Amino acid sequence: MSEEAVVALAAVTVLGVLQQAYFSLQVIYARRKYSVSPPATAGPPEFERIFRAQANCSEYFPIFIAVLWTSGVFFSQGLSSVCGLLYLYGRLQYFHGYSESAQRRLAPLYFSARVLWVLVGFSLLGVFFSFCRVYLKVDLLRGLGSALGLV
Amino acid sequence: MSEEAVVALAAVTVLGVLQQAYFSLQVIYARRKYSVSPPATAGPPEFERIFRAQANCSEYFPIFIAVLWTSGVFFSQGLSSVCGLLYLYGRLQYFHGYSESAQRRLAPLYFSARVLWVLVGFSLLGVFFSFCRVYLKVDLLRGLGSALGLV
Amino acid sequence: MSEEAVVALAAVTVLGVLQQAYFSLQVIYARRKYSVSPPATAGPPEFERIFRAQANCSEYFPIFIAVLWTSGVFFSQGLSSVCGLLYLYGRLQYFHGYSESAQRRLAPLYFSARVLWVLVGFSLLGVFFSFCRVYLKVDLLRGLGSALGLV
C-alpha cells in the first residue's frame, strides 16, 4: 500500500476523530448545563437528546471507518474520501438537529445513512472485483474496458 | 500488503458491516412496534432486549475488526476469515436468541466469545513471531519447521 | 507497508483488545455482585459506575485505534506506540478510579485525553507532511532538515 493510495483516507479519518472529540465536548457541556453528573445518563429531554446524538455517532464511527477504508483501498480513494466528507457533514447536521428536537435529527440521519450505503456499495464492488482478480484470475474491470473499446 | 493477502479479510469486514446495518434496522422496527421514540432507550423488556443486543454487538464490532485484521495479516488470512465468519454467525444467533429471552442469548454469546479468543490467540502468536523476526532477527516458524525436518 | 513498520502498532492494538476483554469481565462480575441481570443497565451507583467506565472505554476504543495507526504509519511508529501504552495505562487507572468514585475517574481521564490529543497532533502532522509530498511534491521534513544543515 503506497502513501499516495491512502493519504486522503487518513485525512478523512483524522477529521472524523476531531468530530467525535467535538461531540464528546458537547456532552460534557450539556452535563454541566443540565446538572447530570456521571454515571447518570438520564436527565431532561434536552440533555438526553445530546447524549443519544453523541452515542449514535460513536456507534457508527467504527462502521464508517471500516467502509471508508475498504471502499477507498479496493474501489476508489477519491470517491470514498468525497463520500467520507459528505458523511461527516451529515453527522454534524444530525448532531445539531437532534440537539434541537428529535424530529430535526431525521433528515440528516437519512442523508448520512444513504452516504454510508454508497460506501457499502463501493466496498462490495471493490471486494468483488478483487476476488475475481485474485481467486478466479479474471479482471472484470479490464474486461469491461476492452469490451467497450476503452483499453 | 498485497491485494491477495487481505481481500478475504475485507470481504468479512463488509459482511460484518452489513450485519450491523441489519441489527440497526431491527432496533428501528422495535422502536415502532413498542412505541419507544428516541431519545428514550427504556421500554418494555422485549424492546430493551433488542436494544441491548444491538448495543452489545456494536460495542464488540471494533474489537472484532481489530483482531480479525491483526490475526489475518500477522498469522493467517484463511484461518482468520473462517473465524470471522463463525463469529458473525454466532452474533446472528445471539441477536435472535436475545430478542426471545435473556437466557437464549447465553449459548451463542459464549460461542462468539470463544471465537474471539481464538482470534486474539492467533493475533498474539502472529505479532510475537513478527517481533522475533523484526527485532531479534530470529525466524521461529522457520526454525520450528527445520527442527521438524519440514524445510 | 512492511512488517517492521507496523508490528509495534499491532502489539499495542492486541494489548488494547485484552484490556477491553478485562473491562467486559469486570462488568459481568459486577452484574453478578449487584444482581443486575441483562438487559437492565440501571442499578446501585457502584454497578452504574463500573458499567459507565466500561462503556466509556469501549466508545473511545475505535477512536484510539484510528489515531494510533494514523499517527504510527504517517508520523512515527515508536512515538505512537509509546503514547498507545500510556493511553492504555491511563484507561486502566480510569477504570479502577471510576469503580471507587466518580471523582477518582477525573485525573486519569484527563491524562488519557491528553495522550489522545498528542496522537491526534501526530496524526495531523504526519498526514499534512504526506499531503505535501504526494500532492504538492514538497518534502517539508527534508526541506526543514537541509535548512537546519542536518541532511
XYZ file of C-alpha atoms in Angstrom:
453
model
C 0.000 0.000 0.000
C 1.683 3.232 -1.102
C 1.373 6.537 0.718
C -0.443 8.178 -2.232
C -3.104 5.455 -2.206
C -4.335 6.154 1.333
C -3.331 9.669 2.445
C -6.767 11.180 1.675
C -8.459 8.338 3.613
C -6.147 9.081 6.556
C -7.067 12.784 6.352
C -10.815 11.983 6.440
C -10.168 9.592 9.367
C -8.439 12.309 11.420
C -11.273 14.717 10.582
C -13.743 12.082 11.816
C -11.782 11.742 15.067
C -11.842 15.529 15.558
C -15.609 15.485 15.013
C -16.024 12.766 17.665
C -13.933 14.884 20.057
C -16.227 17.854 19.345
C -19.364 15.747 20.061
C -17.833 14.455 23.327
C -17.153 18.038 24.460
C -20.790 18.967 23.740
C -21.924 16.135 26.065
C -19.574 17.397 28.798
C -21.015 20.950 28.430
C -24.583 19.543 28.450
C -23.816 17.537 31.641
C -22.780 20.811 33.331
C -25.653 22.873 31.924
C -28.381 20.369 32.926
C -26.599 19.169 36.111
C -26.422 15.492 35.097
C -23.358 14.087 36.878
C -21.741 10.814 35.755
C -22.504 7.933 35.962
C -26.126 9.119 35.409
C -27.242 9.230 31.757
C -30.896 10.134 32.373
C -31.988 13.739 32.698
C -34.121 16.397 30.982
C -35.003 15.639 27.315
C -32.584 18.386 26.132
C -29.697 16.523 27.781
C -30.869 13.072 26.662
C -31.066 14.167 23.024
C -27.478 15.445 23.058
C -26.340 12.305 24.902
C -28.089 9.993 22.394
C -26.828 12.007 19.414
C -23.247 11.509 20.586
C -23.848 7.818 21.424
C -25.322 7.202 17.963
C -22.412 8.912 16.182
C -19.906 6.943 18.313
C -21.663 3.688 17.483
C -21.429 4.381 13.758
C -17.835 5.666 13.840
C -16.110 2.225 13.532
C -18.580 1.145 10.817
C -17.868 4.372 8.910
C -14.088 3.919 9.219
C -14.341 0.252 8.110
C -16.277 1.024 4.895
C -14.330 4.241 4.197
C -11.069 2.259 4.077
C -12.450 -0.861 2.368
C -14.078 1.283 -0.303
C -11.009 3.538 -0.563
C -8.473 0.731 -0.880
C -10.486 -1.701 -3.059
C -12.593 0.715 -5.110
C -11.561 4.390 -5.298
C -9.746 6.637 -2.820
C -11.142 9.804 -4.411
C -14.821 8.782 -4.433
C -14.548 7.299 -0.923
C -12.953 10.432 0.511
C -15.689 12.625 -1.006
C -18.344 10.296 0.479
C -16.443 10.403 3.776
C -16.618 14.209 3.847
C -20.336 14.130 2.973
C -20.944 11.609 5.764
C -19.139 13.794 8.333
C -21.105 16.831 7.126
C -24.356 14.837 7.522
C -23.362 13.750 11.035
C -22.675 17.373 12.059
C -26.150 18.388 10.821
C -27.626 15.352 12.603
C -25.968 16.271 15.903
C -27.140 19.902 15.807
C -30.602 18.887 14.573
C -31.024 16.268 17.333
C -29.876 18.840 19.948
C -32.887 20.957 18.950
C -35.563 18.260 18.580
C -35.916 14.540 17.865
C -37.752 15.442 14.642
C -34.868 17.534 13.280
C -32.451 14.618 13.529
C -34.319 12.680 10.805
C -33.388 14.421 7.522
C -29.601 14.463 8.201
C -29.813 10.917 9.629
C -31.328 9.632 6.375
C -28.740 11.605 4.394
C -25.770 10.150 6.320
C -27.314 6.645 6.121
C -27.590 6.972 2.332
C -23.942 8.066 2.065
C -22.960 5.082 4.219
C -24.879 2.749 1.878
C -22.994 4.238 -1.083
C -19.715 3.431 0.710
C -21.003 -0.094 1.436
C -21.860 -0.468 -2.278
C -18.395 0.741 -3.352
C -16.829 -1.689 -0.838
C -18.882 -4.614 -2.159
C -17.969 -3.772 -5.772
C -14.296 -3.291 -4.950
C -14.013 -6.504 -2.942
C -15.958 -8.443 -5.609
C -13.661 -7.248 -8.427
C -10.639 -8.017 -6.249
C -11.955 -11.539 -5.505
C -12.364 -12.173 -9.244
C -8.794 -10.986 -9.935
C -7.210 -12.933 -7.062
C -9.164 -16.204 -6.977
C -10.673 -16.507 -10.481
C -7.820 -14.718 -12.333
C -10.449 -12.659 -14.143
C -10.042 -8.897 -14.351
C -13.652 -7.763 -14.783
C -12.802 -4.043 -14.868
C -10.273 -4.548 -17.641
C -12.600 -6.951 -19.483
C -15.346 -4.356 -19.275
C -12.977 -1.663 -20.504
C -11.792 -3.690 -23.513
C -15.372 -4.747 -24.341
C -16.214 -1.060 -24.525
C -13.080 -0.379 -26.577
C -11.540 1.719 -23.795
C -8.338 -0.269 -23.219
C 0.488 -5.505 1.739
C -0.688 -7.179 -1.446
C -4.321 -7.412 -2.542
C -4.320 -11.231 -2.252
C -3.167 -11.046 1.372
C -6.207 -9.095 2.623
C -9.141 -9.450 0.189
C -10.845 -12.183 2.269
C -10.461 -10.036 5.416
C -12.056 -7.140 3.538
C -14.943 -9.399 2.461
C -15.577 -10.497 6.080
C -15.378 -6.828 7.158
C -18.071 -5.782 4.663
C -20.214 -8.735 5.777
C -19.800 -7.543 9.377
C -20.911 -4.038 8.366
C -23.992 -5.450 6.620
C -24.827 -7.406 9.787
C -24.552 -4.228 11.897
C -26.905 -2.488 9.440
C -29.369 -5.384 9.827
C -29.233 -5.127 13.652
C -29.771 -1.341 13.485
C -32.859 -1.835 11.313
C -34.256 -4.343 13.862
C -33.928 -1.677 16.589
C -35.772 0.835 14.383
C -38.608 -1.699 13.808
C -38.705 -2.489 17.562
C -38.922 1.242 18.388
C -42.008 1.468 16.153
C -43.589 -1.786 17.371
C -43.212 -0.956 21.089
C -43.677 2.833 20.647
C -40.325 3.833 22.152
C -39.403 7.156 20.488
C -35.837 8.468 20.526
C -34.090 9.668 22.660
C -35.745 7.179 25.098
C -33.975 3.819 25.426
C -36.144 2.379 28.211
C -39.329 0.478 27.410
C -40.919 -2.972 27.649
C -38.429 -5.853 28.222
C -38.969 -7.064 24.613
C -37.693 -3.720 23.320
C -34.852 -3.452 25.855
C -33.531 -6.907 24.927
C -33.353 -5.999 21.214
C -31.816 -2.621 22.082
C -29.156 -4.206 24.326
C -28.437 -6.974 21.781
C -27.649 -4.340 19.156
C -25.659 -2.206 21.614
C -23.570 -5.230 22.640
C -22.845 -6.219 19.024
C -21.897 -2.603 18.187
C -19.566 -2.437 21.169
C -17.745 -5.595 20.063
C -17.606 -4.646 16.357
C -14.364 -2.565 16.521
C -12.715 -5.201 18.754
C -13.708 -7.906 16.265
C -12.370 -5.904 13.292
C -9.104 -5.159 15.141
C -8.331 -8.832 15.925
C -9.657 -10.075 12.551
C -7.107 -7.907 10.723
C -4.228 -8.346 13.180
C -4.693 -12.105 13.107
C -5.226 -12.110 9.325
C -2.188 -10.009 8.481
C 0.276 -11.393 11.067
C -0.903 -15.004 11.376
C -3.166 -16.433 8.644
C -5.738 -14.804 6.371
C -7.532 -18.111 5.760
C -7.928 -19.147 9.414
C -8.867 -15.606 10.454
C -11.531 -15.302 7.758
C -13.083 -18.638 8.794
C -13.095 -17.476 12.442
C -14.580 -14.168 11.277
C -17.466 -15.962 9.551
C -18.042 -18.141 12.645
C -18.061 -15.021 14.829
C -20.646 -13.289 12.612
C -22.769 -16.478 12.622
C -22.556 -16.567 16.445
C -23.578 -12.895 16.654
C -26.630 -13.527 14.448
C -27.718 -16.390 16.734
C -27.025 -14.173 19.759
C -29.171 -11.348 18.387
C -32.136 -13.598 17.606
C -31.748 -15.519 20.880
C -31.623 -12.301 22.956
C -34.718 -10.990 21.107
C -36.618 -14.015 22.501
C -35.249 -14.148 26.049
C -32.201 -13.087 28.080
C -31.480 -16.785 28.721
C -31.294 -17.644 24.994
C -28.553 -15.090 24.403
C -26.093 -17.084 26.534
C -25.094 -20.079 24.373
C -24.338 -18.020 21.211
C -22.682 -15.314 23.373
C -20.248 -17.887 24.802
C -19.681 -19.295 21.296
C -18.854 -15.895 19.772
C -16.654 -15.028 22.795
C -14.686 -18.261 22.279
C -14.177 -17.489 18.574
C -12.989 -14.001 19.537
C -10.467 -15.536 21.970
C -9.174 -17.770 19.160
C -8.640 -14.642 17.022
C -6.898 -12.950 19.981
C -4.658 -16.036 20.326
C -3.808 -16.008 16.593
C -3.059 -12.261 16.830
C -0.758 -12.766 19.831
C 1.099 -15.609 18.084
C 1.388 -13.694 14.814
C 2.614 -10.489 16.468
C 5.042 -12.474 18.692
C 6.581 -14.293 15.687
C 6.774 -10.985 13.814
C 8.504 -9.287 16.789
C 11.101 -12.097 16.878
C 11.751 -11.719 13.128
C 11.948 -7.921 13.169
C 13.681 -7.122 16.460
C 15.554 -10.355 17.375
C 16.247 -11.449 13.774
C 15.014 -14.937 14.736
C 12.506 -16.698 12.493
C 10.813 -19.053 14.946
C 8.393 -20.528 12.387
C 11.252 -21.416 10.056
C 13.393 -22.679 12.964
C 10.496 -24.866 14.081
C 9.994 -26.158 10.538
C 13.648 -27.075 10.045
C 13.821 -28.668 13.521
C 10.939 -30.908 12.429
C 12.657 -31.585 9.086
C 9.901 -29.763 7.171
C 12.035 -27.100 5.457
C 3.580 -1.312 4.314
C 6.380 -3.531 5.640
C 6.072 -5.763 8.683
C 8.705 -3.744 10.600
C 6.733 -0.527 10.081
C 3.618 -1.698 11.926
C 4.419 -4.650 14.239
C 4.634 -2.454 17.378
C 1.283 -0.828 16.473
C -0.211 -4.315 16.118
C 1.193 -5.290 19.541
C -0.380 -2.205 21.202
C -3.658 -2.998 19.378
C -3.767 -6.554 20.779
C -2.940 -5.193 24.259
C -5.851 -2.762 23.873
C -8.165 -5.646 22.931
C -7.039 -7.628 26.006
C -7.778 -4.563 28.158
C -11.293 -4.287 26.689
C -11.820 -8.000 27.459
C -10.698 -7.352 31.059
C -13.155 -4.428 31.414
C -16.010 -6.553 29.983
C -15.284 -9.287 32.545
C -15.429 -6.698 35.357
C -18.926 -5.685 34.194
C -20.016 -9.354 34.189
C -18.687 -9.776 37.773
C -20.406 -6.513 38.831
C -23.709 -7.700 37.303
C -23.472 -10.839 39.492
C -22.342 -8.999 42.629
C -25.071 -6.333 42.476
C -27.743 -8.637 40.948
C -28.323 -6.553 37.820
C -29.477 -9.013 35.136
C -29.369 -8.119 31.421
C -30.957 -6.292 29.664
C -31.122 -3.921 32.703
C -28.309 -1.366 32.893
C -29.618 0.584 35.895
C -28.735 -0.471 39.427
C -26.847 0.688 42.522
C -24.306 3.505 41.907
C -21.399 1.039 42.416
C -22.669 -1.017 39.460
C -23.502 2.009 37.298
C -20.009 3.446 37.717
C -18.377 0.193 36.553
C -20.892 -0.072 33.690
C -20.257 3.521 32.552
C -16.477 3.130 32.907
C -16.562 0.154 30.528
C -18.996 1.898 28.137
C -16.750 4.979 28.001
C -13.609 2.922 27.312
C -15.462 0.960 24.588
C -16.642 4.183 22.965
C -13.089 5.527 22.801
C -11.517 2.239 21.639
C -12.112 2.740 17.865
C -11.018 6.397 18.093
C -7.846 5.313 19.899
C -7.089 2.585 17.301
C -7.729 5.042 14.418
C -5.270 7.690 15.696
C -2.736 5.088 16.919
C -2.438 3.697 13.378
C -2.689 7.015 11.514
C -0.030 8.525 13.761
C 2.088 5.346 13.623
C 2.002 4.949 9.847
C 2.228 8.640 8.821
C 4.319 10.083 11.668
C 6.311 7.700 13.884
C 5.675 4.102 14.924
C 7.911 4.413 18.003
C 6.350 7.598 19.427
C 2.820 6.369 18.637
C 3.395 3.021 20.353
C 4.739 4.744 23.488
C 1.681 7.058 23.501
C -0.503 3.982 22.951
C 0.943 2.281 26.039
C 0.488 5.475 28.089
C -3.121 5.725 26.912
C -3.858 2.124 27.918
C -2.190 2.727 31.303
C -4.357 5.853 31.778
C -7.514 3.901 30.874
C -6.674 1.194 33.451
C -6.276 3.885 36.144
C -9.519 5.493 34.942
C -11.452 2.225 35.169
C -10.248 1.436 38.696
C -10.681 5.070 39.826
C -14.251 5.233 38.455
C -15.072 1.891 40.169
C -14.283 3.606 43.501
C -15.919 7.009 42.944
C -16.950 9.359 40.122
C -14.397 11.876 41.436
C -11.474 9.454 41.129
C -12.116 8.934 37.428
C -11.177 12.537 36.624
C -7.363 12.659 36.910
C -6.738 9.527 34.754
C -9.498 10.661 32.335
C -7.711 13.977 31.750
C -4.386 12.114 31.415
C -5.719 9.679 28.782
C -7.466 12.546 26.937
C -4.171 14.462 26.775
C -2.348 11.402 25.386
C -5.113 11.021 22.794
C -4.671 14.681 21.771
C -0.933 14.065 21.331
C -1.773 11.149 18.995
C -4.246 13.391 17.129
C -1.489 16.024 16.797
C 0.999 13.444 15.470
C -1.654 12.195 13.009
C -2.368 15.711 11.755
C 1.353 16.450 11.310
C 2.008 13.111 9.594
C -0.961 13.420 7.224
C -0.091 17.081 6.472
C 3.547 16.213 5.580
C 2.306 13.281 3.483
C -0.180 15.543 1.640
C 2.634 17.976 0.815
C 4.824 15.141 -0.505
C 2.071 13.472 -2.548
C 0.048 16.398 -3.904
C 2.435 19.380 -3.778
C 5.651 17.358 -4.367
C 7.233 19.237 -1.452
C 9.088 17.277 1.219
C 8.782 19.610 4.209
C 10.652 17.301 6.598
C 13.616 17.093 4.251
C 13.459 20.831 3.498
C 13.468 21.545 7.222
C 16.399 19.171 7.736
C 18.500 20.749 4.967
C 17.595 24.277 6.169
C 18.979 23.275 9.560
C 22.048 21.704 7.908
C 21.039 18.215 9.060
C 20.821 16.490 5.659
